Amino acid sequence: MAYETIIVETRGKVGLVTLNRPNALNALNSTVLAEVLAAMQIFEANPRIGAMVLTGSEKAFAAGADIKEMQSKSYVDAYFEDFFVGWEQFARIRKPVIAAVAGYALGGGCELAMMCDFIIAADNAKFGQPEITLGVMPGMGGSQRLTRFVGKSKAMDMCLTGRTMDAAEAERSGLVSRVVPIGELLEEALKAAAKIAEFSLPAVMMAKEAVNRSYETTLAEGLRFERRLFHSMFALEDQKEGMAAFVEKRSANFRNQ
Ligand code: HXC
């Protein structure tokens, strides 16, 4: 499939999507949305792919939603098209997606990174929700997901002042899982994704689903949900294989069954 704004590759069992609008610092227009979704859905449907990595350039993961595309929209345009609702399909991808973020992850760029399952940041990464400087507010999850990641005080600070957070602060605050030198970013993210892809895919997908459920439900319901999924894993051949491999002191050979 020919893409205009992204580069799509596979590295073994890992699907790699690179945002590629260098002249607009990877601003997220409607073409980027359609292409990222299409590429991710193809990886989702490919049984040989176990995890995905989403990245940008060294200068920008993505500098936000495309301001030039949206500036002349009216309220009814935004309302009728339910502007940004398409990105919810990205958040519904069931295989793991790692965001490898270097440079600017601003506005919709920060929100897209937060829709991934975890964020590995380069030491030059800058996260922010600067929508307030444009006379608007976050519209792709920034007020909700950022608050869950970093708590009310920092989320308010970022959404109300529009200031950016550097990689060290983002790691301290729980927004990113690890920070690595910029030259090692892609390698580190691909390594993490390749490790995930070696495990039992149904177990990985259920673990993802369980962690995500913790954001949607009470602790008691979340624990019950986790336990039921855990029970269901005893129907997997991979559970038998994984535990037999441990007992027999050999490495496991998961078959996603
Ligand atoms: C469209 C963008 C863009 C964006 C950068 N560009 N960000 N185009 N939408 N979000 C374009 C610039 O217009 C410019 O194009 C080119 O990319 C290079 O950008 P520069 O500004 O020249 O680069 P630099 O001086 O290095 O500054 C980098 C920057 C700055 C600090 C990241 O570009 C910036 O502040 N961008 C906007 C960040 C932002 O506000 N994001 C939130 C968007 S709103 P030309 O053609 O001039 O060379 C959002 C959510 C909306 O994401 C939700 C509510 C509706």
Coordinates of C-alpha atoms and ligand atoms in Angstrom, one line a residue:
M1 CA 0.0 0.0 0.0
A2 CA 1.4 3.5 -0.9
Y3 CA 1.4 6.0 1.9
E4 CA 1.9 9.7 1.6
T5 CA 2.6 10.7 5.3
I6 CA 4.0 7.6 6.9
I7 CA 6.6 5.0 6.3
V8 CA 5.6 1.4 7.1
E9 CA 8.1 -1.4 7.7
T10 CA 8.3 -4.7 9.4
R11 CA 11.3 -5.8 11.5
G12 CA 10.8 -9.5 12.3
K13 CA 7.6 -9.8 14.3
V14 CA 7.4 -6.0 14.9
G15 CA 5.4 -3.5 12.8
L16 CA 7.1 -0.1 12.6
V17 CA 5.2 3.1 11.6
T18 CA 7.2 6.3 11.2
L19 CA 5.3 9.6 10.9
N20 CA 6.8 11.3 7.9
R21 CA 5.6 14.9 7.2
P22 CA 9.0 16.6 7.9
N23 CA 7.9 20.0 6.5
A24 CA 5.1 20.2 9.1
L25 CA 6.9 18.5 12.0
N26 CA 4.6 15.6 11.6
A27 CA 1.4 17.6 12.3
L28 CA -1.5 15.2 12.4
N29 CA -3.9 16.0 9.5
S30 CA -6.7 13.8 8.3
T31 CA -4.4 11.9 5.9
V32 CA -2.0 11.0 8.7
L33 CA -5.0 9.8 10.8
A34 CA -6.3 7.6 7.9
E35 CA -2.9 6.2 7.1
V36 CA -1.8 5.5 10.6
L37 CA -5.1 3.7 11.2
A38 CA -4.9 1.7 8.0
A39 CA -1.3 0.6 8.7
M40 CA -2.0 -0.3 12.3
Q41 CA -5.1 -2.3 11.3
I42 CA -3.1 -4.2 8.7
F43 CA -0.6 -5.1 11.4
E44 CA -3.4 -5.9 13.8
A45 CA -4.8 -8.4 11.3
N46 CA -1.4 -10.0 10.5
P47 CA -0.8 -13.1 12.6
R48 CA 3.0 -12.8 12.1
I49 CA 3.1 -9.4 13.9
G50 CA 3.2 -9.4 17.7
A51 CA 3.7 -5.7 18.5
M52 CA 4.0 -2.3 16.9
V53 CA 6.2 0.8 17.3
L54 CA 5.0 4.3 16.4
T55 CA 7.7 6.9 15.9
G56 CA 8.5 10.2 14.3
S57 CA 11.7 12.1 13.4
E58 CA 14.5 13.2 15.7
K59 CA 13.1 16.7 15.7
A60 CA 9.4 15.9 16.2
F61 CA 7.3 12.9 17.1
A62 CA 4.4 15.2 16.1
A63 CA 3.9 18.9 16.8
G64 CA 0.2 18.5 17.2
A65 CA -3.0 18.4 15.2
D66 CA -2.6 20.3 11.9
I67 CA -3.4 23.9 12.8
K68 CA -3.6 24.9 9.1
E69 CA -6.1 22.2 8.4
M70 CA -8.4 23.0 11.3
Q71 CA -8.1 26.8 11.6
S72 CA -11.1 27.6 9.5
K73 CA -13.5 24.9 10.8
S74 CA -16.8 26.1 12.2
Y75 CA -18.4 24.7 15.3
V76 CA -20.9 22.7 13.2
D77 CA -18.1 21.3 11.0
A78 CA -16.4 20.1 14.1
Y79 CA -19.6 18.8 15.7
F80 CA -21.0 17.0 12.7
E81 CA -17.8 15.2 11.8
D82 CA -17.2 14.6 15.5
F83 CA -13.7 16.0 14.9
F84 CA -10.9 13.7 16.3
V85 CA -13.2 10.8 17.1
G86 CA -11.3 8.8 14.5
W87 CA -8.3 8.6 16.8
E88 CA -10.4 6.6 19.2
Q89 CA -10.0 3.7 16.7
F90 CA -6.2 4.0 17.3
A91 CA -6.7 3.6 21.0
R92 CA -8.8 0.4 20.3
I93 CA -5.9 -1.4 18.6
R94 CA -5.5 -4.6 20.6
K95 CA -1.9 -5.6 20.0
P96 CA 0.7 -3.6 22.0
V97 CA 1.9 -0.3 20.5
I98 CA 5.0 1.4 21.8
A99 CA 5.5 5.1 21.2
A100 CA 9.2 6.0 20.5
V101 CA 9.2 9.8 21.0
A102 CA 12.0 12.2 20.1
G103 CA 11.7 15.9 19.9
Y104 CA 8.3 17.6 20.1
A105 CA 5.3 15.7 21.2
L106 CA 2.9 18.6 21.5
G107 CA -0.9 18.8 21.6
G108 CA -2.3 16.0 19.5
G109 CA 1.3 14.6 19.3
C110 CA 1.4 14.2 23.1
E111 CA -2.1 12.8 23.0
L112 CA -1.2 10.3 20.3
A113 CA 1.8 9.1 22.3
M114 CA -0.4 8.7 25.3
M115 CA -2.8 6.5 23.3
C116 CA 0.0 4.1 22.8
D117 CA 0.6 1.5 25.5
F118 CA 3.8 3.0 26.8
I119 CA 6.2 5.7 25.8
I120 CA 10.0 5.4 25.4
A121 CA 11.4 8.9 25.1
A122 CA 14.7 10.2 23.7
D123 CA 16.6 12.6 26.0
N124 CA 15.6 15.5 23.7
A125 CA 11.8 14.8 23.9
K126 CA 9.5 17.6 24.9
F127 CA 5.9 16.9 25.8
G128 CA 3.2 19.6 26.1
Q129 CA -0.5 20.5 25.6
P130 CA -0.1 24.0 24.2
E131 CA -3.7 24.2 22.8
I132 CA -4.5 27.0 25.3
T133 CA -2.0 29.3 23.4
L134 CA -4.2 28.8 20.3
G135 CA -7.4 29.7 22.0
V136 CA -8.6 26.2 22.4
M137 CA -8.0 23.2 24.8
P138 CA -6.9 19.6 24.3
G139 CA -9.3 17.6 22.1
M140 CA -7.7 14.2 21.6
G141 CA -7.5 13.1 25.3
G142 CA -5.0 15.5 26.8
S143 CA -7.2 16.6 29.6
Q144 CA -8.1 13.0 30.5
R145 CA -5.2 10.8 29.8
L146 CA -2.5 13.3 30.9
T147 CA -4.3 13.7 34.2
R148 CA -4.3 9.9 34.7
F149 CA -0.6 9.7 33.9
V150 CA 0.8 12.6 35.8
G151 CA -1.9 13.7 38.3
K152 CA -4.0 16.8 38.5
S153 CA -1.4 19.4 39.5
K154 CA 1.0 18.8 36.6
A155 CA -1.9 18.2 34.1
M156 CA -3.5 21.5 35.1
D157 CA -0.1 23.2 34.9
M158 CA 0.5 21.9 31.4
C159 CA -3.0 22.4 30.0
L160 CA -3.4 25.9 31.5
T161 CA 0.0 27.4 31.0
G162 CA 0.9 25.4 27.8
R163 CA 4.4 24.8 29.1
T164 CA 6.4 21.8 28.0
M165 CA 7.9 19.0 30.0
D166 CA 11.3 17.7 29.2
A167 CA 12.2 14.0 29.1
A168 CA 13.5 13.8 32.6
E169 CA 10.4 15.5 34.1
A170 CA 8.2 13.2 32.0
E171 CA 10.0 10.1 33.3
R172 CA 9.8 11.4 36.9
S173 CA 6.1 12.1 36.5
G174 CA 5.2 8.7 35.1
L175 CA 4.4 9.9 31.6
V176 CA 7.1 7.9 30.0
S177 CA 8.5 4.5 31.0
R178 CA 12.1 5.1 30.1
V179 CA 14.4 7.7 28.7
V180 CA 17.3 6.8 26.4
P181 CA 20.0 8.7 24.4
I182 CA 18.5 9.9 21.1
G183 CA 20.8 7.6 19.1
E184 CA 19.4 4.6 20.8
L185 CA 15.7 5.4 20.8
L186 CA 14.5 3.3 17.8
E187 CA 16.7 0.4 18.7
E188 CA 15.5 0.4 22.3
A189 CA 11.8 0.6 21.2
L190 CA 12.2 -2.1 18.6
K191 CA 14.0 -4.3 21.2
A192 CA 11.2 -3.9 23.6
A193 CA 8.6 -4.6 20.9
A194 CA 10.5 -7.7 19.7
K195 CA 10.7 -9.0 23.3
I196 CA 6.9 -8.6 23.6
A197 CA 6.4 -10.3 20.3
E198 CA 8.2 -13.4 21.5
F199 CA 5.6 -14.0 24.2
S200 CA 2.2 -15.6 23.8
L201 CA 0.1 -13.1 21.8
P202 CA -3.2 -13.9 23.5
A203 CA -1.5 -13.5 26.9
V204 CA 0.0 -10.2 25.8
M205 CA -3.3 -8.9 24.5
M206 CA -5.2 -9.9 27.6
A207 CA -2.6 -8.2 29.8
K208 CA -2.9 -5.0 27.8
E209 CA -6.7 -5.3 28.1
A210 CA -6.5 -5.8 31.8
V211 CA -4.2 -2.8 32.4
N212 CA -6.4 -0.6 30.3
R213 CA -9.5 -1.7 32.2
S214 CA -7.9 -0.3 35.4
Y215 CA -8.6 3.2 33.9
E216 CA -12.2 2.4 33.3
T217 CA -13.5 0.7 36.4
T218 CA -13.4 0.3 40.2
L219 CA -10.7 -1.7 41.9
A220 CA -13.0 -4.5 42.9
E221 CA -14.4 -4.9 39.3
G222 CA -10.9 -4.5 37.8
L223 CA -9.6 -7.3 40.1
R224 CA -12.5 -9.5 39.2
F225 CA -11.9 -8.8 35.5
E226 CA -8.2 -9.6 35.9
R227 CA -8.9 -12.8 37.7
R228 CA -11.3 -14.0 35.1
L229 CA -8.9 -13.3 32.3
F230 CA -6.1 -15.1 34.3
H231 CA -8.4 -18.1 34.7
S232 CA -9.1 -18.2 31.0
M233 CA -5.3 -18.5 30.3
F234 CA -5.4 -22.0 31.6
A235 CA -7.2 -22.9 28.4
L236 CA -4.2 -21.8 26.3
E237 CA -1.6 -24.2 25.0
D238 CA 0.9 -21.4 25.6
Q239 CA 0.2 -21.6 29.4
K240 CA 1.1 -25.3 29.3
E241 CA 4.2 -24.6 27.2
G242 CA 5.4 -21.6 29.2
M243 CA 5.1 -23.5 32.5
A244 CA 6.5 -26.8 31.2
A245 CA 9.5 -24.8 29.7
F246 CA 10.2 -23.3 33.1
V247 CA 10.0 -26.7 34.9
E248 CA 12.2 -28.3 32.2
K249 CA 14.7 -25.4 32.3
R250 CA 14.4 -24.6 28.6
S251 CA 13.1 -21.6 26.7
A252 CA 9.4 -21.5 25.8
N253 CA 8.2 -21.8 22.3
F254 CA 4.9 -20.0 22.2
R255 CA 2.5 -20.6 19.3
N256 CA -0.2 -18.1 20.1
Q257 CA -2.7 -20.8 20.8
Ligands
HXC1 C1 0.5 22.7 11.2 C2 2.7 22.9 11.9 C3 2.4 22.5 13.2 C4 1.1 22.2 13.5 C5 4.5 23.0 13.1 N1 4.0 23.2 11.9 N2 3.6 22.6 13.9 N3 1.8 23.0 10.9 N4 0.2 22.3 12.5 N5 0.7 21.8 14.7 C6 4.7 23.7 10.7 C7 5.1 25.1 10.8 O1 4.0 25.9 10.4 C8 6.2 25.2 9.8 O2 5.7 25.2 8.5 C9 7.0 23.9 10.0 O3 6.0 23.0 10.6 C10 8.1 24.0 10.9 O4 7.7 24.6 12.1 P1 8.4 25.9 12.8 O5 7.5 26.5 13.7 O6 9.1 26.7 11.7 O7 9.6 25.1 13.6 P2 10.3 25.6 14.9 O8 10.6 27.1 14.9 O9 11.4 24.7 15.1 O10 9.2 25.4 16.1 C11 8.8 24.1 16.4 C12 7.5 24.2 17.3 C13 6.4 25.0 16.6 C14 7.8 24.8 18.7 C15 7.0 22.8 17.5 O11 6.3 24.5 15.2 C16 5.1 25.0 17.2 O12 4.9 25.7 18.2 N6 4.1 24.3 16.6 C17 2.8 24.2 17.0 C18 2.6 23.4 18.3 C19 1.2 23.4 18.8 O13 0.6 24.4 19.1 N7 0.6 22.2 18.8 C20 -0.8 22.0 19.2 C21 -1.6 22.0 18.0 S1 -3.4 21.9 18.5 P3 6.1 26.4 7.4 O14 5.3 26.0 6.2 O15 5.8 27.7 8.0 O16 7.6 26.2 7.2 C22 -3.5 20.2 18.8 C23 -4.8 19.7 19.4 C24 -6.0 20.4 19.0 O17 -2.7 19.5 18.6 C25 -7.1 20.0 19.9 C26 -8.1 21.1 20.1 C27 -8.8 21.5 18.8

